[in-house]
Short mmCIF file of N, CA, C and O in Angstrom, two decimals:
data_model
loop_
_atom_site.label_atom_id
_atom_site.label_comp_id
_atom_site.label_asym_id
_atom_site.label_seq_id
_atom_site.Cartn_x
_atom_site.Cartn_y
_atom_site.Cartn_z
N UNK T 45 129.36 274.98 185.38
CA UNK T 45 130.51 275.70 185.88
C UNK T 45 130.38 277.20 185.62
O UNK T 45 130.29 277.97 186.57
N UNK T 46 130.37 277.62 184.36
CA UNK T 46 129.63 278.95 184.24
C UNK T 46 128.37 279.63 184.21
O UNK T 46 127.45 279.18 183.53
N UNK T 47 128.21 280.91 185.02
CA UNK T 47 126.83 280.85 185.14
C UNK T 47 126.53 282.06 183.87
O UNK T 47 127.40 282.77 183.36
N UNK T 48 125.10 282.06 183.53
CA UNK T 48 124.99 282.92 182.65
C UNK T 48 125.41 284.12 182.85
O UNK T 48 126.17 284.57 181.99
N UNK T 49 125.11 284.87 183.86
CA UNK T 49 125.46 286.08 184.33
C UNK T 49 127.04 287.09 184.22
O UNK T 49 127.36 288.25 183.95
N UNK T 50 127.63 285.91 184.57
CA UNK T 50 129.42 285.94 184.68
C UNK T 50 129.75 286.12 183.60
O UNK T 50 129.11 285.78 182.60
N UNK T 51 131.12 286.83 183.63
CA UNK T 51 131.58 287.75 182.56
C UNK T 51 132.43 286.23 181.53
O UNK T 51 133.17 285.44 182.12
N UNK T 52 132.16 286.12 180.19
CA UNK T 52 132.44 284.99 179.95
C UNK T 52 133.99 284.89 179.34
O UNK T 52 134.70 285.68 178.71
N UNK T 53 134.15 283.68 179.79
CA UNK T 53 135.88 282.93 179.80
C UNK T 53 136.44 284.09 178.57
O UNK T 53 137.27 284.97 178.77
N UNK T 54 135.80 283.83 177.43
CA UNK T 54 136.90 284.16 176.06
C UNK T 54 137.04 285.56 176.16
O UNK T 54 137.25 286.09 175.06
N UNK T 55 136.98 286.33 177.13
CA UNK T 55 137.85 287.37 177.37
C UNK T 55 137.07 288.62 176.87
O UNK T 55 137.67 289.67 177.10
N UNK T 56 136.01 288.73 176.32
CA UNK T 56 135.46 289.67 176.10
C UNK T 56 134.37 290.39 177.34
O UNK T 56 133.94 289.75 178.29
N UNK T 57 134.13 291.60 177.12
CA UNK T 57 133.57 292.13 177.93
C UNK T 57 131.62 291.44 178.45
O UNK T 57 131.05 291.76 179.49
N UNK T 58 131.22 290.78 177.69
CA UNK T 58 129.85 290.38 177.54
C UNK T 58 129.85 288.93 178.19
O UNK T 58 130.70 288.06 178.00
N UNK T 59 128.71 288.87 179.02
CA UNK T 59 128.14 287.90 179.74
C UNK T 59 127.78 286.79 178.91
O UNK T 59 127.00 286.76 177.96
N UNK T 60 128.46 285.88 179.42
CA UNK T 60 128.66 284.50 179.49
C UNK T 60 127.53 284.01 178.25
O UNK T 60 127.84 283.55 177.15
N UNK T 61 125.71 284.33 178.93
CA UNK T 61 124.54 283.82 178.29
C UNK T 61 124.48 284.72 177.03
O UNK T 61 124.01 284.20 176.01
N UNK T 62 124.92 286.07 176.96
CA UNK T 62 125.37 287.14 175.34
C UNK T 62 126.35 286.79 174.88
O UNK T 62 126.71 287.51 173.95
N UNK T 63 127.25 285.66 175.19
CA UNK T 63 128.79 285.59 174.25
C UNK T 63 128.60 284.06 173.64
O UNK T 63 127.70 283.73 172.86
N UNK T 64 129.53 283.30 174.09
CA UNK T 64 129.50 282.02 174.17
C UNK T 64 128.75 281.05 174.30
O UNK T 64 128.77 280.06 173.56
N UNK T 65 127.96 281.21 175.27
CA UNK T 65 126.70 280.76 175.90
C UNK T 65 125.76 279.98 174.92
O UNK T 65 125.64 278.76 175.03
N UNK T 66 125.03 280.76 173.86
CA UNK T 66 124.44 280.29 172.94
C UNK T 66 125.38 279.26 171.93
O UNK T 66 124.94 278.13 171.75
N UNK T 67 126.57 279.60 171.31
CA UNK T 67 126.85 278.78 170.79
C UNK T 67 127.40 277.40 171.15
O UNK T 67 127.52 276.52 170.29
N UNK T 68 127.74 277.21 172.49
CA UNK T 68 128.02 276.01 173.28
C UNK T 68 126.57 275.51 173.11
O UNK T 68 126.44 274.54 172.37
N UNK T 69 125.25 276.13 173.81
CA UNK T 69 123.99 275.48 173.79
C UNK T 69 123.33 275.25 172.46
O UNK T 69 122.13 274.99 172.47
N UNK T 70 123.92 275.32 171.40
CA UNK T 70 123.64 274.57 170.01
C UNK T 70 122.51 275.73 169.88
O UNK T 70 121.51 275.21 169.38
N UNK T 71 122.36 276.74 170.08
CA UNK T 71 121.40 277.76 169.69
C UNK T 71 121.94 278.78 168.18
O UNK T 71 121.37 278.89 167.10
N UNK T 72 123.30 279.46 168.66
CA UNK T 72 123.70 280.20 167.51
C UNK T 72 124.64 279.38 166.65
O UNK T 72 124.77 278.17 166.84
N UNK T 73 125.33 280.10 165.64
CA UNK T 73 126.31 279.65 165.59
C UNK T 73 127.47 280.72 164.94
O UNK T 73 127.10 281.70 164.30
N UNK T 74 128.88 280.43 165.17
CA UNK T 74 130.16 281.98 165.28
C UNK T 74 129.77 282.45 163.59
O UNK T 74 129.72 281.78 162.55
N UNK T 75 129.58 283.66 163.82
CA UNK T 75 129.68 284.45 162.60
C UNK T 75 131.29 284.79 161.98
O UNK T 75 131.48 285.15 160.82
N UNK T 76 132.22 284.62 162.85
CA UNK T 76 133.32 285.23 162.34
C UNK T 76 134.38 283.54 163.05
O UNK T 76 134.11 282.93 164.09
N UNK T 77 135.43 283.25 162.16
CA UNK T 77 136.69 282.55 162.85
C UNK T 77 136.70 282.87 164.47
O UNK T 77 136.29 282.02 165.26
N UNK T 78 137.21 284.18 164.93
CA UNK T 78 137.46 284.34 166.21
C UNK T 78 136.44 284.45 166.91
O UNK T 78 136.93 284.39 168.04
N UNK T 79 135.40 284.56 167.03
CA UNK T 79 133.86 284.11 167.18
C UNK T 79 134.00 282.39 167.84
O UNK T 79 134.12 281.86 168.94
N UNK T 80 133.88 282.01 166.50
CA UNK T 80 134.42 280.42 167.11
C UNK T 80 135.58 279.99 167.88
O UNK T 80 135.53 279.14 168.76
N UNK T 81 136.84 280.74 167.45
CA UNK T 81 137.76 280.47 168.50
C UNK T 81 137.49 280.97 169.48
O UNK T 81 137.41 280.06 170.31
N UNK T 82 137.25 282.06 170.03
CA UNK T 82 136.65 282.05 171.60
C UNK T 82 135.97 280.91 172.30
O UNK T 82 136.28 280.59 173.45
N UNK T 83 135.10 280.34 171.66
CA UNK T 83 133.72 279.99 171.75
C UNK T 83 134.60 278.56 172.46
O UNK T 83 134.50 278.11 173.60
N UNK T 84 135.40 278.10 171.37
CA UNK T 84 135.82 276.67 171.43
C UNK T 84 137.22 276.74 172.84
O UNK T 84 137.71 275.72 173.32
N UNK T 85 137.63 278.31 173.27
CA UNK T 85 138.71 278.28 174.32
C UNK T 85 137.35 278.02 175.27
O UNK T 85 137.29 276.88 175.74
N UNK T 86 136.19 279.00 175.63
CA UNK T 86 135.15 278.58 176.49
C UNK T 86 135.04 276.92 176.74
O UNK T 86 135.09 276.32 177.82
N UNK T 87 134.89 276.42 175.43
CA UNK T 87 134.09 274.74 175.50
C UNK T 87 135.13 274.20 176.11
O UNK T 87 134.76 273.30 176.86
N UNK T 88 136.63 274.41 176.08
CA UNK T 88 137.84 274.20 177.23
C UNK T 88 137.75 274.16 178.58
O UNK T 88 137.91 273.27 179.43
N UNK T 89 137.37 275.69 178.62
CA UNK T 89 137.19 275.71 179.94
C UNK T 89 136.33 275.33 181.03
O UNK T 89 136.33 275.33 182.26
N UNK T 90 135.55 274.99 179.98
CA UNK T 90 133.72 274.61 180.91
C UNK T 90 133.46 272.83 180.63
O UNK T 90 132.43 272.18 180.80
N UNK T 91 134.80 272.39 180.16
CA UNK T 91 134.87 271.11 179.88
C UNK T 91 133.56 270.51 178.64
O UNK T 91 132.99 269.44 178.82
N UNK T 92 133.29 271.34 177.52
CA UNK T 92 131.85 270.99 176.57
C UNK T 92 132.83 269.77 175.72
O UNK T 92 133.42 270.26 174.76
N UNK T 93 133.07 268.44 175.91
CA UNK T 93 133.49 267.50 174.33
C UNK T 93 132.39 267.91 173.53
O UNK T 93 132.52 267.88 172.30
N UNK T 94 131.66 268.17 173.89
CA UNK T 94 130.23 267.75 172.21
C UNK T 94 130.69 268.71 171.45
O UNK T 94 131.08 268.37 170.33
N UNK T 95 130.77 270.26 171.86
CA UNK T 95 131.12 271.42 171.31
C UNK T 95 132.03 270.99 170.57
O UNK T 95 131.72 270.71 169.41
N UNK T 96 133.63 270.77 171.09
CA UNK T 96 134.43 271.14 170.92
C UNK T 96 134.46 269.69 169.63
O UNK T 96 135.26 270.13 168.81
N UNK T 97 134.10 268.58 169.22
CA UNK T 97 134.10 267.80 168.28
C UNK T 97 133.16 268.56 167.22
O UNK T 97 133.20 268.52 165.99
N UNK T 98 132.38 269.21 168.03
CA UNK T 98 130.75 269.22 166.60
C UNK T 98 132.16 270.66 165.85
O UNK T 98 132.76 270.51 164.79
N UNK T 99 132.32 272.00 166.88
CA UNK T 99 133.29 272.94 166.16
C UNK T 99 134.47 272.72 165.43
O UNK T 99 135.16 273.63 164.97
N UNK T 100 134.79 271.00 165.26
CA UNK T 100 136.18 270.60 164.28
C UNK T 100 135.50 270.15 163.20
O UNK T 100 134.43 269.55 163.09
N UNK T 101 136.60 270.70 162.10
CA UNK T 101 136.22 269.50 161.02
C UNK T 101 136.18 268.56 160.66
O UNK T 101 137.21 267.99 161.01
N UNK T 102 135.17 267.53 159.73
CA UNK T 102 135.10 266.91 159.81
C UNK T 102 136.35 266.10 159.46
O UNK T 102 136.71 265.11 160.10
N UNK T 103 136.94 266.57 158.46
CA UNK T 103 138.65 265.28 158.35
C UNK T 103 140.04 265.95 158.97
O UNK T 103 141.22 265.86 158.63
N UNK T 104 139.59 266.43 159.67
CA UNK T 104 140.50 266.75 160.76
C UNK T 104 140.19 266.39 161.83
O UNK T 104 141.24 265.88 162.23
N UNK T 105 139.04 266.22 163.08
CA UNK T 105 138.13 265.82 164.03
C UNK T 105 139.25 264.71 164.33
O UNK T 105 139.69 263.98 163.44
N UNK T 106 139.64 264.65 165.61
CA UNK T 106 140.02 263.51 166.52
C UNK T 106 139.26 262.29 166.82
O UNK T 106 138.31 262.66 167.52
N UNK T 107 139.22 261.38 166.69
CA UNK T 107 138.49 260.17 167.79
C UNK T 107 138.30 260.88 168.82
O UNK T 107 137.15 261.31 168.72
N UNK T 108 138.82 261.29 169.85
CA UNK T 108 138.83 261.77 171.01
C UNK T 108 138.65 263.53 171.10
O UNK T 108 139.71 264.15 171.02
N UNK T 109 137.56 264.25 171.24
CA UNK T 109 137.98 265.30 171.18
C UNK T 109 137.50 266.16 172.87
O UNK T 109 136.88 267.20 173.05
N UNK T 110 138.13 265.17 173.93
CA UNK T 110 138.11 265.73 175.08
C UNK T 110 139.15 266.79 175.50
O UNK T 110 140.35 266.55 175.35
N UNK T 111 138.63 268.15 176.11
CA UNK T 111 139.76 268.64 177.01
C UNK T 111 140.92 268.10 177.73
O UNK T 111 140.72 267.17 178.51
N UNK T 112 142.07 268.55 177.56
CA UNK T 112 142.97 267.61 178.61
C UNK T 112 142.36 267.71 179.99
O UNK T 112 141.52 268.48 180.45
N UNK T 113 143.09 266.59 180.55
CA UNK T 113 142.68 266.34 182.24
C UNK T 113 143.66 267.60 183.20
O UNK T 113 144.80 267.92 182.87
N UNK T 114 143.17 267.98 183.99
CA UNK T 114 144.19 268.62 185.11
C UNK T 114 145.03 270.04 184.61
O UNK T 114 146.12 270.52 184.93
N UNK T 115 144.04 270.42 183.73
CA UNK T 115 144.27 271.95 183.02
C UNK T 115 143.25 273.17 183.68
O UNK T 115 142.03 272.98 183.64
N UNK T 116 143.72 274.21 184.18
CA UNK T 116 142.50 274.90 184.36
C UNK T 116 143.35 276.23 183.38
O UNK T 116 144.49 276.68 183.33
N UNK T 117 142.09 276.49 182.73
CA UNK T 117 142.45 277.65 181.91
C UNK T 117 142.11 278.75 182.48
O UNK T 117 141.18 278.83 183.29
N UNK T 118 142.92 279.82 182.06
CA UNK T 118 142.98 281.41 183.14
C UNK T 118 142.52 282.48 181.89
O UNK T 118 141.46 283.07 182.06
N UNK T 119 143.22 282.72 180.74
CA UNK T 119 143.21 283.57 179.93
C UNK T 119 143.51 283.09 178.57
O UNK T 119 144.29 282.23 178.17
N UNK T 120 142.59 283.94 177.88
CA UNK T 120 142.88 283.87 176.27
C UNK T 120 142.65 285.40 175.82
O UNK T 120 141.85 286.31 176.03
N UNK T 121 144.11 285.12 174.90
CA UNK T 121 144.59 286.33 173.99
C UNK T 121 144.35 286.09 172.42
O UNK T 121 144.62 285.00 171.91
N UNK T 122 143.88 287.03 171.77
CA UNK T 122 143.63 287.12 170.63
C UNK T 122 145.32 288.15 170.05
O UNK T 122 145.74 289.27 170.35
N UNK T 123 145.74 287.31 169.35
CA UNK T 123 147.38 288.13 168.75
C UNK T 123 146.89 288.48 167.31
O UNK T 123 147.49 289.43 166.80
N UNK T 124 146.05 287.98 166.67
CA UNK T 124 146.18 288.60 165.81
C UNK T 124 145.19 287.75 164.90
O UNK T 124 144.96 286.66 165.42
N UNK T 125 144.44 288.00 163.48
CA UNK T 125 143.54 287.58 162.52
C UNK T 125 143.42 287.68 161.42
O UNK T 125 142.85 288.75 161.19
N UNK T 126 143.73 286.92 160.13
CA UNK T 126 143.17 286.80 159.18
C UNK T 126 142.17 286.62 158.37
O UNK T 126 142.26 285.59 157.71
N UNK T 127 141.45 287.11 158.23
CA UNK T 127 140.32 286.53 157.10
C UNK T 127 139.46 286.46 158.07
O UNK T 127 139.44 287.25 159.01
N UNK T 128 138.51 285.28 157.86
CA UNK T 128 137.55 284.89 158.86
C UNK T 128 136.49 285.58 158.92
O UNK T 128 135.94 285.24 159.97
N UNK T 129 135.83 286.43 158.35
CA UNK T 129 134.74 287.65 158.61
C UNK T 129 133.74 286.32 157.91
O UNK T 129 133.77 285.24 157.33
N UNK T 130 132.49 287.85 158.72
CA UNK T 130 131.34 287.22 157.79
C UNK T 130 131.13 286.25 156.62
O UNK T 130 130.53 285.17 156.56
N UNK T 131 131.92 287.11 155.56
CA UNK T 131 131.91 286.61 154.40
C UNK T 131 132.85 285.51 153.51
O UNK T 131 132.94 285.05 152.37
N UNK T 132 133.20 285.46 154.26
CA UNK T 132 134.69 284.76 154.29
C UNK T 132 134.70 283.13 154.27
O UNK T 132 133.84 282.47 154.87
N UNK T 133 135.60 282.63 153.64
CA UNK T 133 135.18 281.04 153.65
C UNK T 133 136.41 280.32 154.31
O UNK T 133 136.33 279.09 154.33
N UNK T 134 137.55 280.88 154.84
CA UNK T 134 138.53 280.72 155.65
C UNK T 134 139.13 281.67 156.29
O UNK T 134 139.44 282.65 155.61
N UNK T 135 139.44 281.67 157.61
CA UNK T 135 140.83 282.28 158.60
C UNK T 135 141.23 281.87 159.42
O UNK T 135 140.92 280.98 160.22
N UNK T 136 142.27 282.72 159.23
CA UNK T 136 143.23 282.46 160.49
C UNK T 136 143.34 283.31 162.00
O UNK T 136 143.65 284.50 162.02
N UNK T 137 143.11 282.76 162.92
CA UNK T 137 143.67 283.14 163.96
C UNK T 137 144.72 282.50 164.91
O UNK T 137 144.95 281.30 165.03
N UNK T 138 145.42 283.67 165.66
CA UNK T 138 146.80 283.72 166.42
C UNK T 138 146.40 283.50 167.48
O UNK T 138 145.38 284.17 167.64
N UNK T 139 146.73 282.65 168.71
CA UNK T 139 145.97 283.38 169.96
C UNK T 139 147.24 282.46 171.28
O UNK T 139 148.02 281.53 171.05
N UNK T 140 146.99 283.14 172.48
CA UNK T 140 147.63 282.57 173.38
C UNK T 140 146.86 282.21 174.16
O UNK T 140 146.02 283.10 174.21
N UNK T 141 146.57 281.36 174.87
CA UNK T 141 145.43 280.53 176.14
C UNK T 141 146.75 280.10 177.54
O UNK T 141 147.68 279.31 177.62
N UNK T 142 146.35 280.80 178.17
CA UNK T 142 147.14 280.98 179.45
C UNK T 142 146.38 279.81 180.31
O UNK T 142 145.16 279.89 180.29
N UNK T 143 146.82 278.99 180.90
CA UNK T 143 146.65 277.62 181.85
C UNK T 143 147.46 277.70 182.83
O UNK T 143 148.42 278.47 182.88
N UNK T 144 147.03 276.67 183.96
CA UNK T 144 147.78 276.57 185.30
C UNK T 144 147.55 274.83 184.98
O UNK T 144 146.60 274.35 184.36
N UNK T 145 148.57 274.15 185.51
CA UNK T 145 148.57 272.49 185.76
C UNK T 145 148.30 272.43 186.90
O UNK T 145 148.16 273.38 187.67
N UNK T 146 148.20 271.42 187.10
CA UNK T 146 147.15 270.24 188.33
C UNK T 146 148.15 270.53 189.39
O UNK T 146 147.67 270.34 190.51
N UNK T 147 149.24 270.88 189.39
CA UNK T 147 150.79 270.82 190.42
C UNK T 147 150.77 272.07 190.14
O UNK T 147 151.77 272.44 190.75
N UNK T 148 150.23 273.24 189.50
CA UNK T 148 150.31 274.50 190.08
C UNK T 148 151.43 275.43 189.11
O UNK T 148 151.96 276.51 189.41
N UNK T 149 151.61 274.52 187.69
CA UNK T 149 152.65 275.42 187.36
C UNK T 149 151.81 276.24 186.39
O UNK T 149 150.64 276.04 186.05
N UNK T 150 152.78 277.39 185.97
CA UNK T 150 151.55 278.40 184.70
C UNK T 150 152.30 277.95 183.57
O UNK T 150 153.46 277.59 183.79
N UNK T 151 151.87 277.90 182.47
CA UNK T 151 152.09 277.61 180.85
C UNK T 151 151.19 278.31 180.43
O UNK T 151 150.25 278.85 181.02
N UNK T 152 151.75 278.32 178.49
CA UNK T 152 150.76 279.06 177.83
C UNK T 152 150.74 278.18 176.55
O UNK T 152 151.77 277.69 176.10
N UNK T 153 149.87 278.05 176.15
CA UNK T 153 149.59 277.26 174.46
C UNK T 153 149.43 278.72 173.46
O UNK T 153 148.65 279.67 173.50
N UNK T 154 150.34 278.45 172.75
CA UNK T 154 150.47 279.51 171.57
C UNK T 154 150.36 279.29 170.34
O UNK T 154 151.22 278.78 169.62
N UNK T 155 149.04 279.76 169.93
CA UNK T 155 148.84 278.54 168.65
C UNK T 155 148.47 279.55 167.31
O UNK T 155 148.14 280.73 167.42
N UNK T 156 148.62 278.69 165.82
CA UNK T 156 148.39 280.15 164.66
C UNK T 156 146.95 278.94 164.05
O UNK T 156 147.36 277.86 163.63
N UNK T 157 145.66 279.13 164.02
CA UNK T 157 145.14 278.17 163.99
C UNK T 157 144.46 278.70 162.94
O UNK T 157 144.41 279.93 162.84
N UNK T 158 143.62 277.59 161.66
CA UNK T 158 143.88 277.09 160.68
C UNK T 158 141.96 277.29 161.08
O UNK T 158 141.86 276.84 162.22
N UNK T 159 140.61 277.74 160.63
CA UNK T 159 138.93 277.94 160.18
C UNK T 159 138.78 277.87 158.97
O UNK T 159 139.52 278.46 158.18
N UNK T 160 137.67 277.03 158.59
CA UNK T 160 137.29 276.97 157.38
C UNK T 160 135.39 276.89 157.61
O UNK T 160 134.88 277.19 158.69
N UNK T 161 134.79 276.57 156.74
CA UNK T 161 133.43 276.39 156.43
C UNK T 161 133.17 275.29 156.55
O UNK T 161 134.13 274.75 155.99
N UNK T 162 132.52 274.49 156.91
CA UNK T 162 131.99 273.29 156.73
C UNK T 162 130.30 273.49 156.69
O UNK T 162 129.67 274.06 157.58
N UNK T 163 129.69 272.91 155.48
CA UNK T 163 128.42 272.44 155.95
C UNK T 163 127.32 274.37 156.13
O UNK T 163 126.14 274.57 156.43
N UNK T 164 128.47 275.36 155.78
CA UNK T 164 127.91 276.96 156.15
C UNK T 164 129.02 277.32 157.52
O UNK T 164 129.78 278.29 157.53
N UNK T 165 128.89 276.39 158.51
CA UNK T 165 129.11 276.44 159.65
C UNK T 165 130.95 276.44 160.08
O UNK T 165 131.80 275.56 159.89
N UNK T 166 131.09 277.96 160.78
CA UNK T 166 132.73 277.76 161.15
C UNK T 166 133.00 276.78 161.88
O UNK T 166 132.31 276.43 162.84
N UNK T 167 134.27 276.11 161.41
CA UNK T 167 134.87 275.02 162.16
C UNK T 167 136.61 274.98 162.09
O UNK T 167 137.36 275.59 161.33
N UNK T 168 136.80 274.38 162.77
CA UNK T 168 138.79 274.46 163.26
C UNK T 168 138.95 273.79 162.56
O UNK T 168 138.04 272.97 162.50
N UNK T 169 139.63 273.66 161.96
CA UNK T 169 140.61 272.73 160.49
C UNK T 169 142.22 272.30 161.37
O UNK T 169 142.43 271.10 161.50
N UNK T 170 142.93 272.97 161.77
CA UNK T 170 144.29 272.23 162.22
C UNK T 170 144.75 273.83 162.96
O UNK T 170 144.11 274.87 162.88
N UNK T 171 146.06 273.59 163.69
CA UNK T 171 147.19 274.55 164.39
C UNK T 171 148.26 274.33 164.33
O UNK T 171 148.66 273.17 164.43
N UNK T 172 149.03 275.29 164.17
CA UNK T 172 150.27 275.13 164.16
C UNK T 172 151.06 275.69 165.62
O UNK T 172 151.51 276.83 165.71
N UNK T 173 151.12 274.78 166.59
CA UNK T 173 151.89 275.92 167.70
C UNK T 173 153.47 276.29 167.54
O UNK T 173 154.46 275.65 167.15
N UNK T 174 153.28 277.46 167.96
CA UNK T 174 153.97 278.24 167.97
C UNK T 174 155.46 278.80 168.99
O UNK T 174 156.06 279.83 168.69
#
């Protein structure tokens, strides 16, 4: 669905195969919380389950960790960040993910979401929407 070239989903200025790209293809992995949260609004939009289970933690991780059905995602906003750097062994990020439904209506998921470390590797721990 996305091509490398194209400016990629999580809203930043850098192409698809320089942003996201690698860490969906199990090549890199997010240096920072919002790093990964981008990464994991991308694995949304481009429909990745593998991503989006391997980027949860492990005792948090769903049975099921598919995209909903009949969502197309439009935009993601970064509101705001805690912690999460380099060095960091937890943060938080704020963010809004703008969607359209299958019948055409617009919504937004507004969520204050919960990164930790696992294993070295950032991963989503829980959300609280908002």
């Amino acid at each position: 669905m996305v091509l490398q070239q194209q400016p990629c989903p999580c809203g930043t200025t850098e192409d698809y195969a320089l942003c996201c790209g690698p860490l969906l293809a199990g090549e890199q992995t997010a240096s920072t919380a919002e790093a990964l949260m981008r990464s994991r609004y991308t694995a949304f939009v481009v429909g990745n389950e593998t991503y989006l289970a391997a980027s949860w933690h492990s005792q948090t991780r769903p049975d099921d960790a598919s995209p909903p059905v009949g969502i197309e995602w439009r935009r993601l906003r970064i509101r705001d960040t805690q912690a999460g750097g380099p060095d960091d062994a937890t943060g938080v990020v704020e963010f809004i993910a703008h969607f359209r439904t299958a019948d055409g209506q617009r919504d937004f998921l507004h969520e204050r979401s919960e990164f930790a470390r696992e294993n070295g590797c950032w991963v989503y721990v829980s959300g609280d929407i908002l």
